[in-house]
mmCIF file of C-alpha atoms and ligand atoms in Angstrom:
data_model
loop_
_atom_site.group_PDB
_atom_site.id
_atom_site.type_symbol
_atom_site.label_atom_id
_atom_site.label_comp_id
_atom_site.label_asym_id
_atom_site.label_seq_id
_atom_site.Cartn_x
_atom_site.Cartn_y
_atom_site.Cartn_z
ATOM 1 C CA MET V 1 -10.385 -7.875 41.765
ATOM 2 C CA GLN V 2 -12.855 -10.773 42.041
ATOM 3 C CA ARG V 3 -16.501 -9.941 42.598
ATOM 4 C CA ILE V 4 -18.336 -11.515 45.538
ATOM 5 C CA PHE V 5 -22.093 -11.825 45.936
ATOM 6 C CA SER V 6 -24.057 -13.238 48.861
ATOM 7 C CA GLY V 7 -27.506 -12.835 50.370
ATOM 8 C CA ILE V 8 -29.496 -13.501 53.517
ATOM 9 C CA GLN V 9 -33.263 -13.810 53.928
ATOM 10 C CA PRO V 10 -35.091 -11.411 56.269
ATOM 11 C CA SER V 11 -37.044 -14.381 57.594
ATOM 12 C CA GLY V 12 -36.249 -13.653 61.251
ATOM 13 C CA ILE V 13 -33.431 -12.391 63.419
ATOM 14 C CA PRO V 14 -30.038 -13.616 62.161
ATOM 15 C CA GLN V 15 -28.737 -16.470 64.275
ATOM 16 C CA LEU V 16 -25.330 -17.793 65.258
ATOM 17 C CA GLY V 17 -25.223 -20.193 62.263
ATOM 18 C CA ASN V 18 -25.809 -17.320 59.826
ATOM 19 C CA TYR V 19 -22.993 -15.451 61.566
ATOM 20 C CA LEU V 20 -20.395 -18.240 61.718
ATOM 21 C CA GLY V 21 -21.321 -19.852 58.394
ATOM 22 C CA ALA V 22 -21.700 -16.679 56.367
ATOM 23 C CA LEU V 23 -21.720 -13.138 57.817
ATOM 24 C CA ARG V 24 -18.347 -13.296 59.534
ATOM 25 C CA ASN V 25 -16.819 -14.388 56.245
ATOM 26 C CA TRP V 26 -18.667 -11.658 54.333
ATOM 27 C CA VAL V 27 -16.921 -9.123 56.522
ATOM 28 C CA ALA V 28 -13.478 -10.749 56.277
ATOM 29 C CA LEU V 29 -13.686 -10.956 52.471
ATOM 30 C CA GLN V 30 -14.269 -7.223 52.130
ATOM 31 C CA ASP V 31 -10.502 -6.731 52.032
ATOM 32 C CA GLY V 32 -9.320 -7.784 48.597
ATOM 33 C CA HIS V 33 -12.713 -8.260 46.886
ATOM 34 C CA GLU V 34 -15.484 -6.160 45.411
ATOM 35 C CA CYS V 35 -18.470 -7.263 47.523
ATOM 36 C CA ILE V 36 -22.198 -7.098 46.831
ATOM 37 C CA TYR V 37 -24.363 -8.121 49.787
ATOM 38 C CA CYS V 38 -28.111 -8.400 49.640
ATOM 39 C CA VAL V 39 -31.115 -8.786 51.945
ATOM 40 C CA VAL V 40 -33.047 -11.283 49.842
ATOM 41 C CA ASP V 41 -36.630 -10.329 50.642
ATOM 42 C CA LEU V 42 -38.036 -12.087 47.543
ATOM 43 C CA HIS V 43 -36.611 -15.359 48.821
ATOM 44 C CA ALA V 44 -38.311 -14.800 52.186
ATOM 45 C CA LEU V 45 -41.676 -14.648 50.366
ATOM 46 C CA THR V 46 -41.354 -18.305 49.369
ATOM 47 C CA GLN V 47 -42.850 -18.960 52.799
ATOM 48 C CA TRP V 48 -45.697 -16.768 54.046
ATOM 49 C CA GLN V 49 -44.605 -13.580 55.821
ATOM 50 C CA GLU V 50 -46.794 -11.072 57.596
ATOM 51 C CA PRO V 51 -46.328 -7.954 55.351
ATOM 52 C CA ALA V 52 -45.596 -5.342 58.056
ATOM 53 C CA GLN V 53 -43.303 -7.830 59.763
ATOM 54 C CA LEU V 54 -41.393 -8.487 56.513
ATOM 55 C CA ARG V 55 -40.757 -4.748 56.028
ATOM 56 C CA GLN V 56 -39.503 -4.475 59.598
ATOM 57 C CA ALA V 57 -37.398 -7.660 59.322
ATOM 58 C CA THR V 58 -35.738 -6.319 56.160
ATOM 59 C CA ARG V 59 -34.652 -3.182 57.992
ATOM 60 C CA GLU V 60 -33.554 -5.215 61.024
ATOM 61 C CA MET V 61 -31.519 -7.547 58.838
ATOM 62 C CA ALA V 62 -29.775 -4.576 57.234
ATOM 63 C CA ALA V 63 -29.037 -3.215 60.737
ATOM 64 C CA SER V 64 -27.548 -6.564 61.790
ATOM 65 C CA LEU V 65 -25.357 -6.746 58.697
ATOM 66 C CA LEU V 66 -24.052 -3.231 59.284
ATOM 67 C CA ALA V 67 -23.483 -4.084 62.955
ATOM 68 C CA CYS V 68 -21.503 -7.201 61.980
ATOM 69 C CA GLY V 69 -19.184 -4.983 59.952
ATOM 70 C CA VAL V 70 -20.538 -4.901 56.396
ATOM 71 C CA ASP V 71 -19.059 -1.696 55.005
ATOM 72 C CA ALA V 72 -21.746 -0.127 52.810
ATOM 73 C CA ARG V 73 -19.483 2.750 51.817
ATOM 74 C CA ARG V 74 -16.728 0.634 50.247
ATOM 75 C CA HIS V 75 -19.063 -2.157 49.093
ATOM 76 C CA ILE V 76 -22.737 -2.550 48.140
ATOM 77 C CA LEU V 77 -25.571 -3.453 50.538
ATOM 78 C CA PHE V 78 -29.142 -3.435 49.230
ATOM 79 C CA GLN V 79 -32.550 -5.062 49.206
ATOM 80 C CA GLN V 80 -33.176 -7.657 46.468
ATOM 81 C CA SER V 81 -36.656 -6.495 45.389
ATOM 82 C CA ALA V 82 -35.300 -3.001 44.641
ATOM 83 C CA VAL V 83 -33.217 -4.315 41.714
ATOM 84 C CA HIS V 84 -35.578 -5.789 39.137
ATOM 85 C CA ALA V 85 -32.762 -7.372 37.136
ATOM 86 C CA HIS V 86 -32.840 -10.314 39.598
ATOM 87 C CA VAL V 87 -36.379 -11.382 38.666
ATOM 88 C CA ARG V 88 -35.846 -10.720 34.958
ATOM 89 C CA LEU V 89 -32.873 -13.084 34.937
ATOM 90 C CA ALA V 90 -34.628 -15.559 37.243
ATOM 91 C CA TRP V 91 -37.378 -15.942 34.614
ATOM 92 C CA LEU V 92 -34.790 -16.787 31.947
ATOM 93 C CA PHE V 93 -33.284 -19.320 34.359
ATOM 94 C CA ASN V 94 -36.728 -20.836 35.080
ATOM 95 C CA CYS V 95 -36.711 -21.663 31.381
ATOM 96 C CA VAL V 96 -33.157 -23.071 31.432
ATOM 97 C CA ALA V 97 -33.205 -25.180 34.632
ATOM 98 C CA ARG V 98 -34.779 -28.642 34.420
ATOM 99 C CA MET V 99 -37.482 -30.033 36.721
ATOM 100 C CA GLY V 100 -35.248 -33.014 37.494
ATOM 101 C CA TRP V 101 -32.482 -30.715 38.756
ATOM 102 C CA LEU V 102 -34.821 -28.907 41.133
ATOM 103 C CA ASN V 103 -36.401 -32.157 42.285
ATOM 104 C CA ARG V 104 -33.052 -33.147 43.750
ATOM 105 C CA MET V 105 -32.698 -30.066 45.996
ATOM 106 C CA THR V 106 -32.609 -31.192 49.605
ATOM 107 C CA GLN V 107 -33.517 -27.760 50.995
ATOM 108 C CA PHE V 108 -36.851 -27.883 49.146
ATOM 109 C CA LYS V 109 -37.522 -31.312 50.635
ATOM 110 C CA ASP V 110 -36.595 -30.075 54.142
ATOM 111 C CA LYS V 111 -38.660 -26.892 53.938
ATOM 112 C CA ALA V 112 -41.674 -28.366 52.136
ATOM 113 C CA GLY V 113 -41.738 -31.251 54.613
ATOM 114 C CA LYS V 114 -44.365 -33.933 54.141
ATOM 115 C CA ASP V 115 -46.868 -31.614 52.459
ATOM 116 C CA ARG V 116 -44.976 -31.007 49.192
ATOM 117 C CA GLU V 117 -48.138 -30.441 47.165
ATOM 118 C CA ASN V 118 -48.946 -27.476 49.350
ATOM 119 C CA ALA V 119 -45.511 -25.788 49.106
ATOM 120 C CA SER V 120 -45.359 -22.593 47.038
ATOM 121 C CA THR V 121 -43.970 -22.878 43.513
ATOM 122 C CA GLY V 122 -41.641 -20.046 44.581
ATOM 123 C CA LEU V 123 -40.042 -22.390 47.111
ATOM 124 C CA PHE V 124 -39.495 -24.950 44.341
ATOM 125 C CA VAL V 125 -37.772 -22.482 41.976
ATOM 126 C CA TYR V 126 -35.904 -20.685 44.793
ATOM 127 C CA PRO V 127 -32.515 -21.996 43.517
ATOM 128 C CA ASN V 128 -33.144 -20.421 40.089
ATOM 129 C CA LEU V 129 -33.640 -17.017 41.711
ATOM 130 C CA MET V 130 -30.519 -17.603 43.800
ATOM 131 C CA ALA V 131 -28.517 -18.384 40.637
ATOM 132 C CA ALA V 132 -29.897 -15.185 39.108
ATOM 133 C CA ASP V 133 -28.939 -13.150 42.207
ATOM 134 C CA ILE V 134 -25.312 -14.131 41.726
ATOM 135 C CA LEU V 135 -25.050 -14.201 37.940
ATOM 136 C CA THR V 136 -26.849 -10.862 37.524
ATOM 137 C CA TYR V 137 -23.514 -9.416 38.675
ATOM 138 C CA HIS V 138 -21.228 -11.967 36.982
ATOM 139 C CA ALA V 139 -19.986 -12.639 40.528
ATOM 140 C CA THR V 140 -17.551 -15.552 40.804
ATOM 141 C CA ARG V 141 -17.156 -16.138 44.550
ATOM 142 C CA VAL V 142 -20.042 -16.746 46.945
ATOM 143 C CA PRO V 143 -19.476 -17.014 50.711
ATOM 144 C CA VAL V 144 -22.182 -19.276 52.198
ATOM 145 C CA GLY V 145 -22.752 -21.904 54.874
ATOM 146 C CA ASP V 146 -22.439 -25.555 53.971
ATOM 147 C CA ASP V 147 -26.244 -25.924 53.495
ATOM 148 C CA GLN V 148 -26.052 -23.839 50.305
ATOM 149 C CA ARG V 149 -23.434 -25.987 48.533
ATOM 150 C CA GLN V 150 -26.026 -27.868 46.467
ATOM 151 C CA HIS V 151 -27.717 -24.643 45.316
ATOM 152 C CA LEU V 152 -24.384 -23.290 44.073
ATOM 153 C CA GLU V 153 -23.724 -26.475 42.113
ATOM 154 C CA LEU V 154 -27.119 -25.972 40.494
ATOM 155 C CA ALA V 155 -26.254 -22.342 39.693
ATOM 156 C CA ASN V 156 -23.193 -23.610 37.826
ATOM 157 C CA ASP V 157 -25.332 -26.139 35.923
ATOM 158 C CA ILE V 158 -27.653 -23.301 34.901
ATOM 159 C CA ALA V 159 -24.751 -21.074 33.797
ATOM 160 C CA LYS V 160 -23.244 -23.907 31.738
ATOM 161 C CA LYS V 161 -26.549 -24.816 30.091
ATOM 162 C CA PHE V 162 -27.322 -21.175 29.253
ATOM 163 C CA ASN V 163 -23.879 -20.758 27.688
ATOM 164 C CA HIS V 164 -24.254 -24.034 25.790
ATOM 165 C CA ASP V 165 -27.840 -23.436 24.592
ATOM 166 C CA TYR V 166 -27.029 -19.983 23.215
ATOM 167 C CA GLY V 167 -23.486 -20.768 22.030
ATOM 168 C CA VAL V 168 -21.843 -18.121 24.224
ATOM 169 C CA GLU V 169 -19.381 -17.805 27.098
ATOM 170 C CA PHE V 170 -21.528 -15.265 28.882
ATOM 171 C CA PHE V 171 -21.987 -16.467 32.462
ATOM 172 C CA PRO V 172 -18.867 -17.276 34.518
ATOM 173 C CA LEU V 173 -18.636 -20.292 36.808
ATOM 174 C CA ILE V 174 -19.112 -19.709 40.525
ATOM 175 C CA GLU V 175 -16.820 -20.841 43.301
ATOM 176 C CA PRO V 176 -18.463 -21.428 46.709
ATOM 177 C CA VAL V 177 -16.498 -19.965 49.616
ATOM 178 C CA ILE V 178 -17.299 -22.205 52.595
ATOM 179 C CA LEU V 179 -14.950 -21.373 55.433
ATOM 180 C CA GLY V 180 -14.278 -22.332 59.018
ATOM 181 C CA VAL V 181 -15.023 -25.073 61.525
ATOM 182 C CA ALA V 182 -18.647 -23.959 61.934
ATOM 183 C CA ALA V 183 -19.862 -23.950 58.330
ATOM 184 C CA ARG V 184 -22.910 -25.869 59.602
ATOM 185 C CA VAL V 185 -24.068 -24.899 63.096
ATOM 186 C CA MET V 186 -26.707 -27.229 64.502
ATOM 187 C CA SER V 187 -29.799 -26.586 66.630
ATOM 188 C CA LEU V 188 -29.211 -26.351 70.386
ATOM 189 C CA ARG V 189 -32.171 -28.713 70.902
ATOM 190 C CA ASP V 190 -31.292 -31.320 68.276
ATOM 191 C CA GLY V 191 -27.724 -31.820 67.094
ATOM 192 C CA THR V 192 -28.877 -33.444 63.849
ATOM 193 C CA LYS V 193 -30.890 -30.419 62.678
ATOM 194 C CA LYS V 194 -29.455 -27.168 61.278
ATOM 195 C CA MET V 195 -29.806 -24.041 63.434
ATOM 196 C CA SER V 196 -32.373 -21.814 61.659
ATOM 197 C CA LYS V 197 -33.750 -18.333 62.256
ATOM 198 C CA SER V 198 -37.271 -19.547 61.401
ATOM 199 C CA ASP V 199 -37.244 -22.576 63.717
ATOM 200 C CA PRO V 200 -40.414 -22.290 65.838
ATOM 201 C CA SER V 201 -38.338 -22.836 69.006
ATOM 202 C CA ASP V 202 -36.364 -19.757 70.063
ATOM 203 C CA GLN V 203 -34.424 -22.064 72.417
ATOM 204 C CA SER V 204 -32.960 -23.871 69.404
ATOM 205 C CA ARG V 205 -30.757 -20.931 68.416
ATOM 206 C CA ILE V 206 -28.700 -17.977 69.605
ATOM 207 C CA ASN V 207 -29.998 -14.797 67.956
ATOM 208 C CA LEU V 208 -27.507 -12.047 67.196
ATOM 209 C CA THR V 209 -29.713 -9.734 69.295
ATOM 210 C CA ASP V 210 -29.786 -11.964 72.395
ATOM 211 C CA ASP V 211 -28.462 -10.365 75.574
ATOM 212 C CA ALA V 212 -26.080 -12.031 78.026
ATOM 213 C CA ASP V 213 -28.906 -13.519 80.130
ATOM 214 C CA ALA V 214 -30.674 -15.018 77.119
ATOM 215 C CA ILE V 215 -27.410 -16.527 75.830
ATOM 216 C CA ALA V 216 -26.599 -18.003 79.257
ATOM 217 C CA LEU V 217 -30.058 -19.553 79.595
ATOM 218 C CA LYS V 218 -30.048 -21.057 76.096
ATOM 219 C CA ILE V 219 -26.586 -22.578 76.524
ATOM 220 C CA ARG V 220 -27.505 -23.922 79.973
ATOM 221 C CA ARG V 221 -30.554 -25.589 78.440
ATOM 222 C CA ALA V 222 -28.723 -26.788 75.299
ATOM 223 C CA ARG V 223 -29.063 -30.509 74.863
ATOM 224 C CA THR V 224 -25.922 -32.522 75.660
ATOM 225 C CA ASP V 225 -25.049 -36.040 76.761
ATOM 226 C CA PRO V 226 -23.865 -37.148 80.231
ATOM 227 C CA GLU V 227 -20.227 -37.912 79.233
ATOM 228 C CA PRO V 228 -17.405 -35.404 79.827
ATOM 229 C CA LEU V 229 -15.698 -33.878 76.764
ATOM 230 C CA PRO V 230 -13.208 -36.222 75.095
ATOM 231 C CA SER V 231 -9.590 -35.162 74.668
ATOM 232 C CA GLU V 232 -9.466 -36.121 70.943
ATOM 233 C CA PRO V 233 -11.821 -35.178 68.033
ATOM 234 C CA ALA V 234 -12.521 -38.891 67.355
ATOM 235 C CA GLY V 235 -14.304 -39.009 70.728
ATOM 236 C CA LEU V 236 -17.018 -36.688 69.355
ATOM 237 C CA GLU V 237 -18.264 -39.242 66.827
ATOM 238 C CA SER V 238 -21.917 -40.132 67.439
ATOM 239 C CA ARG V 239 -22.164 -37.174 69.839
ATOM 240 C CA PRO V 240 -23.730 -34.508 67.573
ATOM 241 C CA GLU V 241 -24.708 -32.095 70.359
ATOM 242 C CA ALA V 242 -21.248 -32.200 71.947
ATOM 243 C CA ARG V 243 -19.610 -31.797 68.528
ATOM 244 C CA ASN V 244 -21.809 -28.789 67.794
ATOM 245 C CA LEU V 245 -20.911 -26.942 71.024
ATOM 246 C CA VAL V 246 -17.203 -27.677 70.571
ATOM 247 C CA GLY V 247 -17.403 -26.489 66.932
ATOM 248 C CA ILE V 248 -19.079 -23.234 68.011
ATOM 249 C CA PHE V 249 -16.387 -22.665 70.630
ATOM 250 C CA ALA V 250 -13.614 -23.397 68.111
ATOM 251 C CA ALA V 251 -15.055 -20.979 65.545
ATOM 252 C CA LEU V 252 -15.484 -18.170 68.056
ATOM 253 C CA ALA V 253 -12.022 -18.690 69.552
ATOM 254 C CA ASP V 254 -10.425 -18.891 66.069
ATOM 255 C CA THR V 255 -9.005 -22.338 66.773
ATOM 256 C CA ASP V 256 -9.941 -25.880 65.746
ATOM 257 C CA VAL V 257 -11.745 -28.754 67.427
ATOM 258 C CA ALA V 258 -8.475 -30.428 68.486
ATOM 259 C CA GLY V 259 -7.340 -27.161 70.080
ATOM 260 C CA VAL V 260 -10.566 -26.846 72.105
ATOM 261 C CA LEU V 261 -10.398 -30.461 73.261
ATOM 262 C CA GLY V 262 -6.714 -30.077 74.128
ATOM 263 C CA GLU V 263 -7.699 -27.323 76.560
ATOM 264 C CA HIS V 264 -11.131 -28.482 77.753
ATOM 265 C CA GLY V 265 -11.089 -32.284 77.256
ATOM 266 C CA GLY V 266 -12.166 -34.096 80.432
ATOM 267 C CA LYS V 267 -14.443 -31.257 81.590
ATOM 268 C CA GLY V 268 -18.110 -31.946 82.235
ATOM 269 C CA PHE V 269 -20.662 -29.907 80.285
ATOM 270 C CA ASP V 270 -21.540 -27.741 83.283
ATOM 271 C CA ARG V 271 -18.062 -26.218 83.222
ATOM 272 C CA PHE V 272 -17.654 -26.199 79.451
ATOM 273 C CA LYS V 273 -20.992 -24.435 79.025
ATOM 274 C CA GLU V 274 -19.802 -21.674 81.372
ATOM 275 C CA VAL V 275 -16.719 -20.909 79.270
ATOM 276 C CA LEU V 276 -18.718 -21.178 76.054
ATOM 277 C CA THR V 277 -21.288 -18.717 77.413
ATOM 278 C CA ALA V 278 -18.565 -16.237 78.373
ATOM 279 C CA LEU V 279 -17.079 -16.448 74.875
ATOM 280 C CA LEU V 280 -20.457 -16.042 73.153
ATOM 281 C CA VAL V 281 -21.315 -13.039 75.306
ATOM 282 C CA ALA V 282 -17.941 -11.410 74.599
ATOM 283 C CA LYS V 283 -18.279 -11.890 70.834
ATOM 284 C CA LEU V 284 -22.002 -11.285 70.301
ATOM 285 C CA THR V 285 -23.128 -8.598 72.709
ATOM 286 C CA PRO V 286 -21.146 -5.837 70.939
ATOM 287 C CA ILE V 287 -23.001 -6.808 67.724
ATOM 288 C CA ALA V 288 -26.357 -6.663 69.545
ATOM 289 C CA GLU V 289 -25.503 -3.213 70.930
ATOM 290 C CA GLU V 290 -24.425 -1.941 67.508
ATOM 291 C CA THR V 291 -27.619 -3.323 65.925
ATOM 292 C CA LYS V 292 -29.669 -1.347 68.463
ATOM 293 C CA ARG V 293 -27.754 1.816 67.585
ATOM 294 C CA TRP V 294 -28.534 1.357 63.868
ATOM 295 C CA LEU V 295 -32.191 0.578 64.557
ATOM 296 C CA ALA V 296 -32.561 3.832 66.450
ATOM 297 C CA ASP V 297 -32.006 5.573 63.088
ATOM 298 C CA PRO V 298 -34.210 3.772 60.518
ATOM 299 C CA ALA V 299 -33.999 6.650 58.014
ATOM 300 C CA THR V 300 -30.251 6.105 57.696
ATOM 301 C CA ILE V 301 -30.719 2.352 57.178
ATOM 302 C CA ASP V 302 -33.255 3.068 54.420
ATOM 303 C CA ALA V 303 -30.851 5.543 52.793
ATOM 304 C CA VAL V 304 -28.024 2.968 52.861
ATOM 305 C CA LEU V 305 -30.280 0.392 51.165
ATOM 306 C CA ARG V 306 -31.550 2.893 48.585
ATOM 307 C CA GLU V 307 -28.077 4.020 47.646
ATOM 308 C CA GLY V 308 -26.856 0.412 47.507
ATOM 309 C CA ALA V 309 -29.704 -0.511 45.146
ATOM 310 C CA ALA V 310 -28.874 2.389 42.826
ATOM 311 C CA ARG V 311 -25.240 1.242 42.636
ATOM 312 C CA ALA V 312 -26.275 -2.410 42.181
ATOM 313 C CA ARG V 313 -28.532 -1.463 39.234
ATOM 314 C CA THR V 314 -25.648 0.116 37.353
ATOM 315 C CA ILE V 315 -23.866 -3.280 37.347
ATOM 316 C CA ALA V 316 -26.904 -5.543 36.977
ATOM 317 C CA ASP V 317 -28.969 -3.837 34.291
ATOM 318 C CA PRO V 318 -26.462 -4.019 31.387
ATOM 319 C CA ILE V 319 -25.711 -7.700 32.161
ATOM 320 C CA VAL V 320 -29.377 -8.694 32.194
ATOM 321 C CA ASP V 321 -30.127 -6.533 29.113
ATOM 322 C CA GLU V 322 -27.463 -8.543 27.309
ATOM 323 C CA ALA V 323 -28.807 -11.896 28.591
ATOM 324 C CA GLU V 324 -32.272 -10.951 27.284
ATOM 325 C CA ARG V 325 -30.774 -9.979 23.920
ATOM 326 C CA LEU V 326 -28.896 -13.295 23.733
ATOM 327 C CA VAL V 327 -32.098 -15.331 24.194
ATOM 328 C CA GLY V 328 -33.849 -13.327 21.496
ATOM 329 C CA LEU V 329 -36.050 -10.867 23.347
ATOM 330 C CA LEU V 330 -36.688 -7.882 21.119
ATOM 331 C CA GLN V 331 -35.259 -4.759 22.749
ATOM 332 C CA PRO V 332 -37.167 -1.717 21.628
HETATM 333 N N1 AQP F 1 -26.976 -23.338 60.786
HETATM 334 C C1 AQP F 1 -26.180 -22.732 59.913
HETATM 335 N N2 AQP F 1 -24.851 -22.954 59.963
HETATM 336 C C2 AQP F 1 -24.011 -22.334 59.063
HETATM 337 N N3 AQP F 1 -24.441 -21.472 58.112
HETATM 338 C C3 AQP F 1 -25.759 -21.223 58.055
HETATM 339 N N4 AQP F 1 -26.502 -20.422 57.264
HETATM 340 C C4 AQP F 1 -27.802 -20.530 57.608
HETATM 341 N N5 AQP F 1 -27.939 -21.372 58.649
HETATM 342 C C5 AQP F 1 -26.685 -21.826 58.939
HETATM 343 C C6 AQP F 1 -25.969 -19.575 56.208
HETATM 344 O O1 AQP F 1 -26.484 -18.263 56.398
HETATM 345 C C7 AQP F 1 -26.609 -17.632 55.125
HETATM 346 C C8 AQP F 1 -27.934 -16.948 55.001
HETATM 347 O O2 AQP F 1 -28.942 -17.921 55.021
HETATM 348 P P1 AQP F 1 -30.411 -17.582 54.528
HETATM 349 O O3 AQP F 1 -31.071 -16.685 55.457
HETATM 350 O O4 AQP F 1 -30.356 -17.067 53.145
HETATM 351 O O5 AQP F 1 -31.131 -18.977 54.431
HETATM 352 P P2 AQP F 1 -31.001 -20.286 55.264
HETATM 353 O O6 AQP F 1 -29.739 -21.001 54.877
HETATM 354 O O7 AQP F 1 -32.262 -21.046 55.041
HETATM 355 O O8 AQP F 1 -30.871 -19.764 56.766
HETATM 356 P P3 AQP F 1 -31.855 -19.994 57.981
HETATM 357 O O9 AQP F 1 -31.355 -19.244 59.155
HETATM 358 O O10 AQP F 1 -32.094 -21.461 58.162
HETATM 359 O O11 AQP F 1 -33.153 -19.258 57.477
HETATM 360 P P4 AQP F 1 -34.618 -19.815 57.405
HETATM 361 O O12 AQP F 1 -34.937 -20.294 58.786
HETATM 362 O O13 AQP F 1 -35.472 -18.681 56.957
HETATM 363 O O14 AQP F 1 -34.609 -20.945 56.399
HETATM 364 C C9 AQP F 1 -26.391 -18.715 54.063
HETATM 365 O O15 AQP F 1 -25.097 -18.573 53.513
HETATM 366 C C10 AQP F 1 -26.472 -19.984 54.830
HETATM 367 O O16 AQP F 1 -25.654 -21.006 54.279
#
């Protein structure tokens, strides 16, 4: 059975893009794979987090994942910082990856913005830690949204260079699993910008904890253009906001863009937004309710994470011990 690894940062409440690009696929892949899912709190630290808030967000993220359907009994769900093998391997990878490789990462450029000199060095080497997260388990399949494609290519470059430098076939190559019509969900306020849980504007995203009223208001206010929906996908070119809403609808209705336009082409946005809101409410409010139920019992969430970390360590530690031996670290 192939091993899957994926992670999500507790840098806010998970949003619709996280769900459609990643979490929904995490759940679907549980049948037929051995899955290891992680709340990557060390990654969240690459941008400043208020400490008490980070602890709470980690628990809330775990609650959301469980509410989405991550099955922590059959698979592993844990918190990254509880398994030290990740940072041990990340240090080895810091010494394998090249500055030039990291300089090309578009996510660093996006997140550092204009003030690159002031970005944390953690943000710069983030992809090395991400490669370590995956390769600590010798995982071969990684379900992610489209924005992570470049980081996974880099992880493969690191694995290949490690194997080459030490004359071994130790790390496997990784295959990204990028599924569905909504692998990149865009902001509701700007169709050229990715929807993000840390975007300062709450109106830019649908949170997985939003209630029906909040969803309705955000969709009503979502930016669109004055034209009605086209009846063919080609008519969405140069209309990023319209394309985004149609893509969201298609993903939630398990159809494709052509299918949505076949049914709703010709409608104005007022009417299309009503049906989209109804679909979002039907799909997301059960998750919000289930998240609340988990959060009412924080001790159980903590126990799930603790037990997951213990099981993760039994896989990770021998692999990272061996990686350290291969590079020549003396093992007393
Ligand atoms: N807009 C998106 N559309 C599709 N997939 C997305 N993902 C994130 N945003 C979208 C996918 O969600 C998974 C977890 O992401 P993450 O939390 O590790 O980091 P991120 O990609 O940086 O997500 P955010 O929401 O934008 O977080 P912040 O605001 O903290 O940077 C990944 O598989 C990602 O592809």
